[in-house]
PDB file of C-alpha atoms in Angstrom:
ATOM      1  CA  MET Z  13      -0.096   0.047  -0.024  1.00  0.00           C
ATOM      2  CA  THR Z  14       1.250   3.459  -0.860  1.00  0.00           C
ATOM      3  CA  THR Z  15       1.005   5.583   2.244  1.00  0.00           C
ATOM      4  CA  LYS Z  16       1.787   8.773   0.689  1.00  0.00           C
ATOM      5  CA  SER Z  17      -1.110   9.088  -1.642  1.00  0.00           C
ATOM      6  CA  ASP Z  18      -3.139  12.083  -1.397  1.00  0.00           C
ATOM      7  CA  VAL Z  19      -6.543  11.908  -0.188  1.00  0.00           C
ATOM      8  CA  GLU Z  20      -9.474  14.255   0.391  1.00  0.00           C
ATOM      9  CA  SER Z  21      -9.601  15.054   4.062  1.00  0.00           C
ATOM     10  CA  VAL Z  22      -9.928  17.738   6.643  1.00  0.00           C
ATOM     11  CA  LYS Z  23      -7.277  19.985   7.945  1.00  0.00           C
ATOM     12  CA  VAL Z  24      -6.111  19.538  11.581  1.00  0.00           C
ATOM     13  CA  LEU Z  25      -7.297  22.417  13.705  1.00  0.00           C
ATOM     14  CA  PRO Z  26      -5.980  23.694  16.929  1.00  0.00           C
ATOM     15  CA  SER Z  27      -7.497  22.399  20.108  1.00  0.00           C
ATOM     16  CA  ASP Z  28      -7.773  23.583  23.621  1.00  0.00           C
ATOM     17  CA  ASN Z  29      -9.501  20.479  24.990  1.00  0.00           C
ATOM     18  CA  GLN Z  30      -8.478  16.931  24.445  1.00  0.00           C
ATOM     19  CA  ASN Z  31      -8.455  15.613  28.086  1.00  0.00           C
ATOM     20  CA  ILE Z  32     -10.570  12.718  28.753  1.00  0.00           C
ATOM     21  CA  THR Z  33     -12.363  14.778  31.504  1.00  0.00           C
ATOM     22  CA  GLY Z  34     -13.461  17.325  28.814  1.00  0.00           C
ATOM     23  CA  GLU Z  35     -16.594  17.530  26.792  1.00  0.00           C
ATOM     24  CA  ALA Z  36     -15.059  15.994  23.623  1.00  0.00           C
ATOM     25  CA  PRO Z  37     -11.550  15.543  22.215  1.00  0.00           C
ATOM     26  CA  LYS Z  38     -10.453  17.583  19.193  1.00  0.00           C
ATOM     27  CA  LEU Z  39      -7.573  17.558  16.836  1.00  0.00           C
ATOM     28  CA  LEU Z  40      -4.218  18.951  17.824  1.00  0.00           C
ATOM     29  CA  LEU Z  41      -2.215  21.402  15.604  1.00  0.00           C
ATOM     30  CA  CYS Z  42       0.354  19.034  14.397  1.00  0.00           C
ATOM     31  CA  SER Z  43       1.383  15.409  14.218  1.00  0.00           C
ATOM     32  CA  SER Z  44       4.858  14.071  15.167  1.00  0.00           C
ATOM     33  CA  ILE Z  45       4.014  10.640  14.038  1.00  0.00           C
ATOM     34  CA  ALA Z  46       2.934  11.658  10.429  1.00  0.00           C
ATOM     35  CA  SER Z  47       5.915  14.059   9.948  1.00  0.00           C
ATOM     36  CA  SER Z  48       8.713  12.137  11.788  1.00  0.00           C
ATOM     37  CA  PRO Z  49       7.693   8.627  13.015  1.00  0.00           C
ATOM     38  CA  ASP Z  50       8.673   7.469  16.398  1.00  0.00           C
ATOM     39  CA  PRO Z  51      11.534   5.050  16.088  1.00  0.00           C
ATOM     40  CA  GLY Z  52      10.258   2.828  18.714  1.00  0.00           C
ATOM     41  CA  SER Z  53       6.817   2.265  17.045  1.00  0.00           C
ATOM     42  CA  ASN Z  54       8.557   1.215  13.681  1.00  0.00           C
ATOM     43  CA  GLU Z  55      11.117  -1.364  14.893  1.00  0.00           C
ATOM     44  CA  ARG Z  56      10.340  -5.000  14.563  1.00  0.00           C
ATOM     45  CA  ILE Z  57       9.418  -6.401  17.925  1.00  0.00           C
ATOM     46  CA  THR Z  58      11.066  -9.676  19.406  1.00  0.00           C
ATOM     47  CA  PRO Z  59       8.675 -12.304  20.740  1.00  0.00           C
ATOM     48  CA  LEU Z  60       9.873 -11.472  24.363  1.00  0.00           C
ATOM     49  CA  ALA Z  61       9.407  -7.777  24.136  1.00  0.00           C
ATOM     50  CA  GLY Z  62       6.519  -7.163  21.769  1.00  0.00           C
ATOM     51  CA  ILE Z  63       2.750  -7.685  21.687  1.00  0.00           C
ATOM     52  CA  GLY Z  64       2.789  -9.134  18.041  1.00  0.00           C
ATOM     53  CA  GLU Z  65       4.304  -8.659  14.755  1.00  0.00           C
ATOM     54  CA  GLU Z  66       5.022  -5.540  12.544  1.00  0.00           C
ATOM     55  CA  TYR Z  67       3.174  -5.315   9.238  1.00  0.00           C
ATOM     56  CA  PRO Z  68       4.917  -2.501   7.255  1.00  0.00           C
ATOM     57  CA  GLU Z  69       2.440  -2.658   4.418  1.00  0.00           C
ATOM     58  CA  LEU Z  70      -0.391  -1.752   6.570  1.00  0.00           C
ATOM     59  CA  ASN Z  71      -1.201   1.475   8.527  1.00  0.00           C
ATOM     60  CA  TRP Z  72      -3.957   2.822  10.563  1.00  0.00           C
ATOM     61  CA  TYR Z  73      -5.885   6.026   9.464  1.00  0.00           C
ATOM     62  CA  TYR Z  74      -8.650   7.688  11.600  1.00  0.00           C
ATOM     63  CA  LEU Z  75     -11.661   9.907  11.560  1.00  0.00           C
ATOM     64  CA  TYR Z  76     -13.496  11.958  14.310  1.00  0.00           C
ATOM     65  CA  LEU Z  77     -17.187  11.308  14.023  1.00  0.00           C
ATOM     66  CA  SER Z  78     -20.518  11.919  15.774  1.00  0.00           C
ATOM     67  CA  ASN Z  79     -21.996   9.126  17.779  1.00  0.00           C
ATOM     68  CA  LYS Z  80     -24.442   8.179  15.007  1.00  0.00           C
ATOM     69  CA  GLU Z  81     -21.908   8.218  12.159  1.00  0.00           C
ATOM     70  CA  LEU Z  82     -19.339   6.401  14.481  1.00  0.00           C
ATOM     71  CA  LYS Z  83     -21.733   3.497  14.831  1.00  0.00           C
ATOM     72  CA  ARG Z  84     -22.627   3.472  11.243  1.00  0.00           C
ATOM     73  CA  TYR Z  85     -18.994   3.514   9.976  1.00  0.00           C
ATOM     74  CA  ILE Z  86     -18.044   0.832  12.471  1.00  0.00           C
ATOM     75  CA  SER Z  87     -20.545  -1.433  10.798  1.00  0.00           C
ATOM     76  CA  VAL Z  88     -19.485  -0.510   7.306  1.00  0.00           C
ATOM     77  CA  PHE Z  89     -15.717  -0.878   7.863  1.00  0.00           C
ATOM     78  CA  SER Z  90     -16.106  -4.121   9.917  1.00  0.00           C
ATOM     79  CA  GLY Z  91     -18.235  -5.855   7.007  1.00  0.00           C
ATOM     80  CA  ARG Z  92     -21.568  -5.870   8.708  1.00  0.00           C
ATOM     81  CA  LYS Z  93     -23.234  -3.352   6.331  1.00  0.00           C
ATOM     82  CA  ALA Z  94     -22.750  -2.993   2.616  1.00  0.00           C
ATOM     83  CA  VAL Z  95     -21.766   0.261   0.806  1.00  0.00           C
ATOM     84  CA  LYS Z  96     -23.434   1.315  -2.507  1.00  0.00           C
ATOM     85  CA  ILE Z  97     -20.709   2.027  -5.005  1.00  0.00           C
ATOM     86  CA  ARG Z  98     -21.113   3.436  -8.354  1.00  0.00           C
ATOM     87  CA  THR Z  99     -19.272   1.437 -11.138  1.00  0.00           C
ATOM     88  CA  SER Z 100     -17.479   2.774 -14.160  1.00  0.00           C
ATOM     89  CA  SER Z 101     -20.505   1.747 -16.221  1.00  0.00           C
ATOM     90  CA  GLY Z 102     -22.677   3.955 -14.206  1.00  0.00           C
ATOM     91  CA  LYS Z 103     -24.592   1.146 -12.356  1.00  0.00           C
ATOM     92  CA  THR Z 104     -24.678   0.937  -8.559  1.00  0.00           C
ATOM     93  CA  GLU Z 105     -23.849  -2.139  -6.751  1.00  0.00           C
ATOM     94  CA  GLU Z 106     -23.610  -3.176  -3.066  1.00  0.00           C
ATOM     95  CA  ARG Z 107     -20.168  -4.159  -1.691  1.00  0.00           C
ATOM     96  CA  PHE Z 108     -18.921  -5.294   1.460  1.00  0.00           C
ATOM     97  CA  PHE Z 109     -15.527  -4.372   3.133  1.00  0.00           C
ATOM     98  CA  CYS Z 110     -13.948  -5.869   6.071  1.00  0.00           C
ATOM     99  CA  PHE Z 111     -11.180  -3.996   7.834  1.00  0.00           C
ATOM    100  CA  LYS Z 112      -9.623  -3.868  11.382  1.00  0.00           C
ATOM    101  CA  VAL Z 113     -11.359  -1.180  13.407  1.00  0.00           C
ATOM    102  CA  PHE Z 114     -11.261   0.212  16.829  1.00  0.00           C
ATOM    103  CA  SER Z 115     -13.118   3.046  18.380  1.00  0.00           C
ATOM    104  CA  TYR Z 116     -12.229   5.643  21.249  1.00  0.00           C
ATOM    105  CA  THR Z 117     -14.678   8.060  22.948  1.00  0.00           C
ATOM    106  CA  THR Z 118     -14.250  10.157  25.948  1.00  0.00           C
ATOM    107  CA  ALA Z 119     -17.653   8.814  27.222  1.00  0.00           C
ATOM    108  CA  ASP Z 120     -16.598   5.204  26.921  1.00  0.00           C
ATOM    109  CA  HIS Z 121     -13.152   6.065  28.585  1.00  0.00           C
ATOM    110  CA  ARG Z 122     -14.854   7.824  31.457  1.00  0.00           C
ATOM    111  CA  LYS Z 123     -17.158   4.891  31.953  1.00  0.00           C
ATOM    112  CA  ARG Z 124     -14.219   2.657  32.416  1.00  0.00           C
ATOM    113  CA  PHE Z 125     -12.840   4.901  35.244  1.00  0.00           C
ATOM    114  CA  GLU Z 126     -16.170   4.851  36.904  1.00  0.00           C
ATOM    115  CA  GLN Z 127     -16.619   1.180  36.684  1.00  0.00           C
ATOM    116  CA  CYS Z 128     -13.137   0.367  37.762  1.00  0.00           C
ATOM    117  CA  THR Z 129     -13.091  -1.990  40.516  1.00  0.00           C
ATOM    118  CA  TYR Z 130     -10.103  -3.457  42.292  1.00  0.00           C
ATOM    119  CA  THR Z 131     -11.466  -7.033  42.424  1.00  0.00           C
ATOM    120  CA  LYS Z 132     -10.163 -10.362  41.199  1.00  0.00           C
ATOM    121  CA  GLU Z 133     -12.997 -10.432  38.624  1.00  0.00           C
ATOM    122  CA  ALA Z 134     -12.049  -7.081  37.164  1.00  0.00           C
ATOM    123  CA  TYR Z 135      -8.323  -8.213  37.057  1.00  0.00           C
ATOM    124  CA  ILE Z 136      -9.263 -11.317  35.291  1.00  0.00           C
ATOM    125  CA  ALA Z 137     -11.414  -9.234  32.796  1.00  0.00           C
ATOM    126  CA  ARG Z 138      -8.543  -6.971  32.087  1.00  0.00           C
ATOM    127  CA  ARG Z 139      -6.095  -9.746  31.726  1.00  0.00           C
ATOM    128  CA  ASP Z 140      -8.334 -11.535  29.296  1.00  0.00           C
ATOM    129  CA  ALA Z 141      -8.743  -8.315  27.266  1.00  0.00           C
ATOM    130  CA  ALA Z 142      -5.000  -7.898  27.028  1.00  0.00           C
ATOM    131  CA  ARG Z 143      -4.626 -11.490  25.980  1.00  0.00           C
ATOM    132  CA  ALA Z 144      -7.240 -11.002  23.236  1.00  0.00           C
ATOM    133  CA  VAL Z 145      -5.441  -8.073  21.783  1.00  0.00           C
ATOM    134  CA  LYS Z 146      -2.158  -9.888  21.690  1.00  0.00           C
ATOM    135  CA  GLU Z 147      -3.766 -12.774  20.012  1.00  0.00           C
ATOM    136  CA  ALA Z 148      -5.571 -10.677  17.525  1.00  0.00           C
ATOM    137  CA  PHE Z 149      -2.229  -9.030  16.400  1.00  0.00           C
ATOM    138  CA  VAL Z 150      -0.076 -12.112  16.656  1.00  0.00           C
ATOM    139  CA  THR Z 151      -2.508 -14.010  14.253  1.00  0.00           C
ATOM    140  CA  GLY Z 152      -3.436 -10.901  12.217  1.00  0.00           C
ATOM    141  CA  SER Z 153      -7.082 -11.842  12.827  1.00  0.00           C
ATOM    142  CA  THR Z 154      -9.534  -9.119  11.779  1.00  0.00           C
ATOM    143  CA  GLU Z 155     -12.389 -10.913  13.366  1.00  0.00           C
ATOM    144  CA  LYS Z 156     -10.585 -11.267  16.836  1.00  0.00           C
ATOM    145  CA  LEU Z 157      -9.765  -7.622  17.005  1.00  0.00           C
ATOM    146  CA  ASN Z 158     -13.035  -6.396  15.748  1.00  0.00           C
ATOM    147  CA  THR Z 159     -14.823  -8.207  18.625  1.00  0.00           C
ATOM    148  CA  LEU Z 160     -13.447  -5.528  20.839  1.00  0.00           C
ATOM    149  CA  THR Z 161     -15.431  -2.950  19.260  1.00  0.00           C
ATOM    150  CA  ASP Z 162     -19.315  -3.303  19.415  1.00  0.00           C
ATOM    151  CA  GLU Z 163     -20.985  -0.320  17.724  1.00  0.00           C
ATOM    152  CA  LYS Z 164     -24.232  -0.860  19.870  1.00  0.00           C
ATOM    153  CA  GLU Z 165     -22.012  -0.211  22.967  1.00  0.00           C
ATOM    154  CA  VAL Z 166     -20.435   2.875  21.810  1.00  0.00           C
ATOM    155  CA  ALA Z 167     -21.421   6.117  23.707  1.00  0.00           C
ATOM    156  CA  GLY Z 168     -20.719   9.580  22.656  1.00  0.00           C
ATOM    157  CA  ASN Z 169     -18.628  11.237  19.721  1.00  0.00           C
ATOM    158  CA  GLY Z 170     -15.189   9.984  19.233  1.00  0.00           C
ATOM    159  CA  TRP Z 171     -12.382   8.374  17.009  1.00  0.00           C
ATOM    160  CA  LEU Z 172     -12.658   5.720  14.605  1.00  0.00           C
ATOM    161  CA  PHE Z 173      -9.370   3.984  13.745  1.00  0.00           C
ATOM    162  CA  VAL Z 174      -9.323   1.885  10.702  1.00  0.00           C
ATOM    163  CA  CYS Z 175      -6.598  -0.447   9.096  1.00  0.00           C
ATOM    164  CA  ALA Z 176      -7.255  -0.504   5.345  1.00  0.00           C
ATOM    165  CA  PRO Z 177      -5.804   0.402   1.955  1.00  0.00           C
ATOM    166  CA  LEU Z 178      -5.953   4.108   1.470  1.00  0.00           C
ATOM    167  CA  ASP Z 179      -7.685   3.851  -2.080  1.00  0.00           C
ATOM    168  CA  GLN Z 180     -10.419   1.761  -0.652  1.00  0.00           C
ATOM    169  CA  LEU Z 181     -10.990   4.144   2.320  1.00  0.00           C
ATOM    170  CA  LYS Z 182     -11.307   6.965  -0.090  1.00  0.00           C
ATOM    171  CA  LEU Z 183     -13.700   4.945  -2.364  1.00  0.00           C
ATOM    172  CA  ILE Z 184     -15.941   4.269   0.676  1.00  0.00           C
ATOM    173  CA  LEU Z 185     -15.944   7.763   2.091  1.00  0.00           C
ATOM    174  CA  SER Z 186     -16.810   9.334  -1.421  1.00  0.00           C
ATOM    175  CA  ALA Z 187     -19.805   6.960  -1.823  1.00  0.00           C
ATOM    176  CA  MET Z 188     -21.310   7.607   1.664  1.00  0.00           C
ATOM    177  CA  LEU Z 189     -23.442  10.674   2.517  1.00  0.00           C
ATOM    178  CA  PRO Z 190     -22.976  12.992   4.401  1.00  0.00           C
ATOM    179  CA  ARG Z 191     -19.316  12.744   3.390  1.00  0.00           C
ATOM    180  CA  GLN Z 192     -16.926  12.215   6.037  1.00  0.00           C
ATOM    181  CA  TYR Z 193     -12.971  12.846   5.883  1.00  0.00           C
ATOM    182  CA  LEU Z 194      -9.872  11.276   7.211  1.00  0.00           C
ATOM    183  CA  VAL Z 195      -7.656  13.313   9.646  1.00  0.00           C
ATOM    184  CA  THR Z 196      -4.841  14.885   7.859  1.00  0.00           C
ATOM    185  CA  ASP Z 197      -1.278  15.754   8.940  1.00  0.00           C
ATOM    186  CA  TYR Z 198      -1.023  19.593   9.304  1.00  0.00           C
ATOM    187  CA  ASN Z 199       2.447  19.816   7.709  1.00  0.00           C
ATOM    188  CA  THR Z 200       2.071  17.365   4.629  1.00  0.00           C
ATOM    189  CA  HIS Z 201      -1.726  17.787   4.152  1.00  0.00           C
ATOM    190  CA  ARG Z 202      -2.106  14.111   3.617  1.00  0.00           C
ATOM    191  CA  ALA Z 203      -3.849  11.494   5.526  1.00  0.00           C
ATOM    192  CA  ALA Z 204      -2.298  11.151   8.994  1.00  0.00           C
ATOM    193  CA  VAL Z 205      -0.907   7.644   9.659  1.00  0.00           C
ATOM    194  CA  ILE Z 206      -0.672   5.618  12.810  1.00  0.00           C
ATOM    195  CA  PRO Z 207       2.063   2.874  12.398  1.00  0.00           C
ATOM    196  CA  GLN Z 208       0.817  -0.628  13.047  1.00  0.00           C
ATOM    197  CA  ARG Z 209       2.895  -1.207  16.221  1.00  0.00           C
ATOM    198  CA  GLN Z 210       1.828   1.940  17.734  1.00  0.00           C
ATOM    199  CA  MET Z 211      -1.802   1.228  17.400  1.00  0.00           C
ATOM    200  CA  GLU Z 212      -1.168  -2.140  18.827  1.00  0.00           C
ATOM    201  CA  GLU Z 213       0.400  -0.489  21.825  1.00  0.00           C
ATOM    202  CA  PHE Z 214      -2.509   1.831  22.275  1.00  0.00           C
ATOM    203  CA  ILE Z 215      -5.191  -0.729  22.014  1.00  0.00           C
ATOM    204  CA  TYR Z 216      -3.173  -3.153  24.330  1.00  0.00           C
ATOM    205  CA  LEU Z 217      -2.912  -0.376  27.001  1.00  0.00           C
ATOM    206  CA  TYR Z 218      -6.353   0.876  26.655  1.00  0.00           C
ATOM    207  CA  GLU Z 219      -8.094  -2.539  26.991  1.00  0.00           C
ATOM    208  CA  SER Z 220      -5.689  -3.748  29.856  1.00  0.00           C
ATOM    209  CA  MET Z 221      -5.006  -0.544  31.870  1.00  0.00           C
ATOM    210  CA  PRO Z 222      -7.413   2.240  30.822  1.00  0.00           C
ATOM    211  CA  TYR Z 223      -6.836   4.257  34.002  1.00  0.00           C
ATOM    212  CA  ASN Z 224      -3.071   4.529  32.935  1.00  0.00           C
ATOM    213  CA  ILE Z 225      -3.707   6.356  29.741  1.00  0.00           C
ATOM    214  CA  GLU Z 226      -4.619  10.045  28.980  1.00  0.00           C
ATOM    215  CA  LEU Z 227      -4.908  12.088  25.846  1.00  0.00           C
ATOM    216  CA  MET Z 228      -3.133  15.263  26.270  1.00  0.00           C
ATOM    217  CA  ASN Z 229      -4.411  18.794  24.820  1.00  0.00           C
ATOM    218  CA  ARG Z 230      -1.149  19.935  23.129  1.00  0.00           C
ATOM    219  CA  PRO Z 231       1.193  18.601  20.434  1.00  0.00           C
ATOM    220  CA  LEU Z 232       4.123  16.499  21.590  1.00  0.00           C
ATOM    221  CA  GLU Z 233       6.582  19.187  20.637  1.00  0.00           C
ATOM    222  CA  ASP Z 234       5.183  21.469  23.502  1.00  0.00           C
ATOM    223  CA  TYR Z 235       6.127  18.863  26.067  1.00  0.00           C
ATOM    224  CA  LEU Z 236       9.516  18.057  24.623  1.00  0.00           C
ATOM    225  CA  GLN Z 237      10.947  21.484  25.478  1.00  0.00           C
ATOM    226  CA  LYS Z 238      13.252  21.327  28.556  1.00  0.00           C
ATOM    227  CA  LYS Z 239      12.093  17.674  29.356  1.00  0.00           C
ATOM    228  CA  GLN Z 240      14.045  14.701  29.797  1.00  0.00           C
ATOM    229  CA  ARG Z 241      13.870  12.350  26.809  1.00  0.00           C
ATOM    230  CA  ILE Z 242      13.811   8.608  27.424  1.00  0.00           C
ATOM    231  CA  ARG Z 243      13.689   5.275  25.573  1.00  0.00           C
ATOM    232  CA  ILE Z 244      11.870   2.240  27.054  1.00  0.00           C
ATOM    233  CA  THR Z 245      14.146  -0.763  27.136  1.00  0.00           C
ATOM    234  CA  GLY Z 246      11.768  -3.556  28.128  1.00  0.00           C
ATOM    235  CA  GLY Z 247       8.330  -4.821  28.116  1.00  0.00           C
ATOM    236  CA  VAL Z 248       5.540  -4.239  25.566  1.00  0.00           C
ATOM    237  CA  PHE Z 249       6.725  -0.609  24.971  1.00  0.00           C
ATOM    238  CA  ARG Z 250      10.481  -1.575  24.301  1.00  0.00           C
ATOM    239  CA  GLY Z 251      11.873   0.944  21.826  1.00  0.00           C
ATOM    240  CA  LYS Z 252       9.300   3.563  22.672  1.00  0.00           C
ATOM    241  CA  GLU Z 253      10.723   7.182  22.871  1.00  0.00           C
ATOM    242  CA  GLY Z 254       9.017  10.116  24.541  1.00  0.00           C
ATOM    243  CA  CYS Z 255       9.664  12.716  27.535  1.00  0.00           C
ATOM    244  CA  ILE Z 256       9.186  12.348  31.102  1.00  0.00           C
ATOM    245  CA  MET Z 257       6.924  14.851  32.923  1.00  0.00           C
ATOM    246  CA  ARG Z 258       5.017  15.322  36.093  1.00  0.00           C
ATOM    247  CA  LEU Z 259       1.294  15.172  35.758  1.00  0.00           C
ATOM    248  CA  HIS Z 260      -1.337  15.002  38.472  1.00  0.00           C
ATOM    249  CA  ARG Z 261       1.509  14.044  40.943  1.00  0.00           C
ATOM    250  CA  ASN Z 262       2.512  11.195  38.809  1.00  0.00           C
ATOM    251  CA  THR Z 263       5.441  10.664  36.496  1.00  0.00           C
ATOM    252  CA  ARG Z 264       4.212  10.113  32.944  1.00  0.00           C
ATOM    253  CA  LEU Z 265       5.800   9.064  29.550  1.00  0.00           C
ATOM    254  CA  VAL Z 266       4.446  11.338  26.961  1.00  0.00           C
ATOM    255  CA  PHE Z 267       4.590  10.453  23.235  1.00  0.00           C
ATOM    256  CA  ALA Z 268       3.027  11.339  19.906  1.00  0.00           C
ATOM    257  CA  PHE Z 269       0.087   9.198  18.626  1.00  0.00           C
ATOM    258  CA  GLY Z 270      -1.171  10.284  15.207  1.00  0.00           C
ATOM    259  CA  ASN Z 271      -2.229  13.907  15.532  1.00  0.00           C
ATOM    260  CA  MET Z 272      -2.645  13.397  19.479  1.00  0.00           C
ATOM    261  CA  THR Z 273      -0.286  13.129  22.248  1.00  0.00           C
ATOM    262  CA  VAL Z 274      -0.621  10.303  24.749  1.00  0.00           C
ATOM    263  CA  ALA Z 275       0.626  10.217  28.387  1.00  0.00           C
ATOM    264  CA  VAL Z 276       1.240   6.827  30.204  1.00  0.00           C
ATOM    265  CA  SER Z 277       1.424   6.812  34.004  1.00  0.00           C
ATOM    266  CA  TYR Z 278       3.197   4.309  36.344  1.00  0.00           C
ATOM    267  CA  LEU Z 279       6.408   4.726  34.380  1.00  0.00           C
ATOM    268  CA  HIS Z 280       8.355   2.847  37.068  1.00  0.00           C
ATOM    269  CA  ALA Z 281       6.824  -0.353  35.817  1.00  0.00           C
ATOM    270  CA  PHE Z 282       8.947  -0.238  32.651  1.00  0.00           C
ATOM    271  CA  PRO Z 283      12.763  -0.160  32.498  1.00  0.00           C
ATOM    272  CA  PHE Z 284      14.189   2.857  30.581  1.00  0.00           C
ATOM    273  CA  GLU Z 285      17.192   4.744  29.565  1.00  0.00           C
ATOM    274  CA  LYS Z 286      17.799   8.400  29.192  1.00  0.00           C
ATOM    275  CA  ILE Z 287      18.524   9.992  25.930  1.00  0.00           C
ATOM    276  CA  ASP Z 288      21.036  12.798  25.657  1.00  0.00           C
TER     277      ASP Z 288
END
């Protein structure tokens, strides 16, 4: 797949509210991933350190949608609903597409905080979710990964991440009304890309430890100033690079994620080294 193809898409606008406690997440001004990929997210992972396997020919793209449209596009991208496509002969035919999808909304994330319990049953549920993510990425199974996303359970507006060829996404988006657009990189004006490994890390962390992750309200470049840069040397985040900062009385690892910035808490659980 050619990831540098142009696609009709929206411009990334500034945001002053992308915290999970806010009303709704918005796009940040720029994307460090799209303009200069995180080295740790593009390295091949070893069986001891990684969750799965890197697939360089595939990348993740994403849209920000209202709740109604989010549910609708989950159904289409996961193959549960057909899309009416106009052929070159002028006829209209129904076609099914089945891609890997994953959704994120502030309402769903907040619900996980509210329902978080420190019981044996809750621990087992989070452990099983983490195993499901690992298995889905190791096997490359679209079906197993998509079982984590049920459009009927999605609440609120939010992000829809989809792993698919860019030309097929463009075909689907142009055929559906009202027209929706992929998020673009502010600098290149092309569809913003999240590497396969980094999407894998995000889903794994969100499913297993949702209380350890937070979407920040500024681009990564704003946090890199005068902050210590580090590289994770072990565990599922081996190779991940970012900066250390204190946030809400906790040490966080802050790194770029598409056009967003993610902060991970409980950094002491991962071995790391300083980067000069």
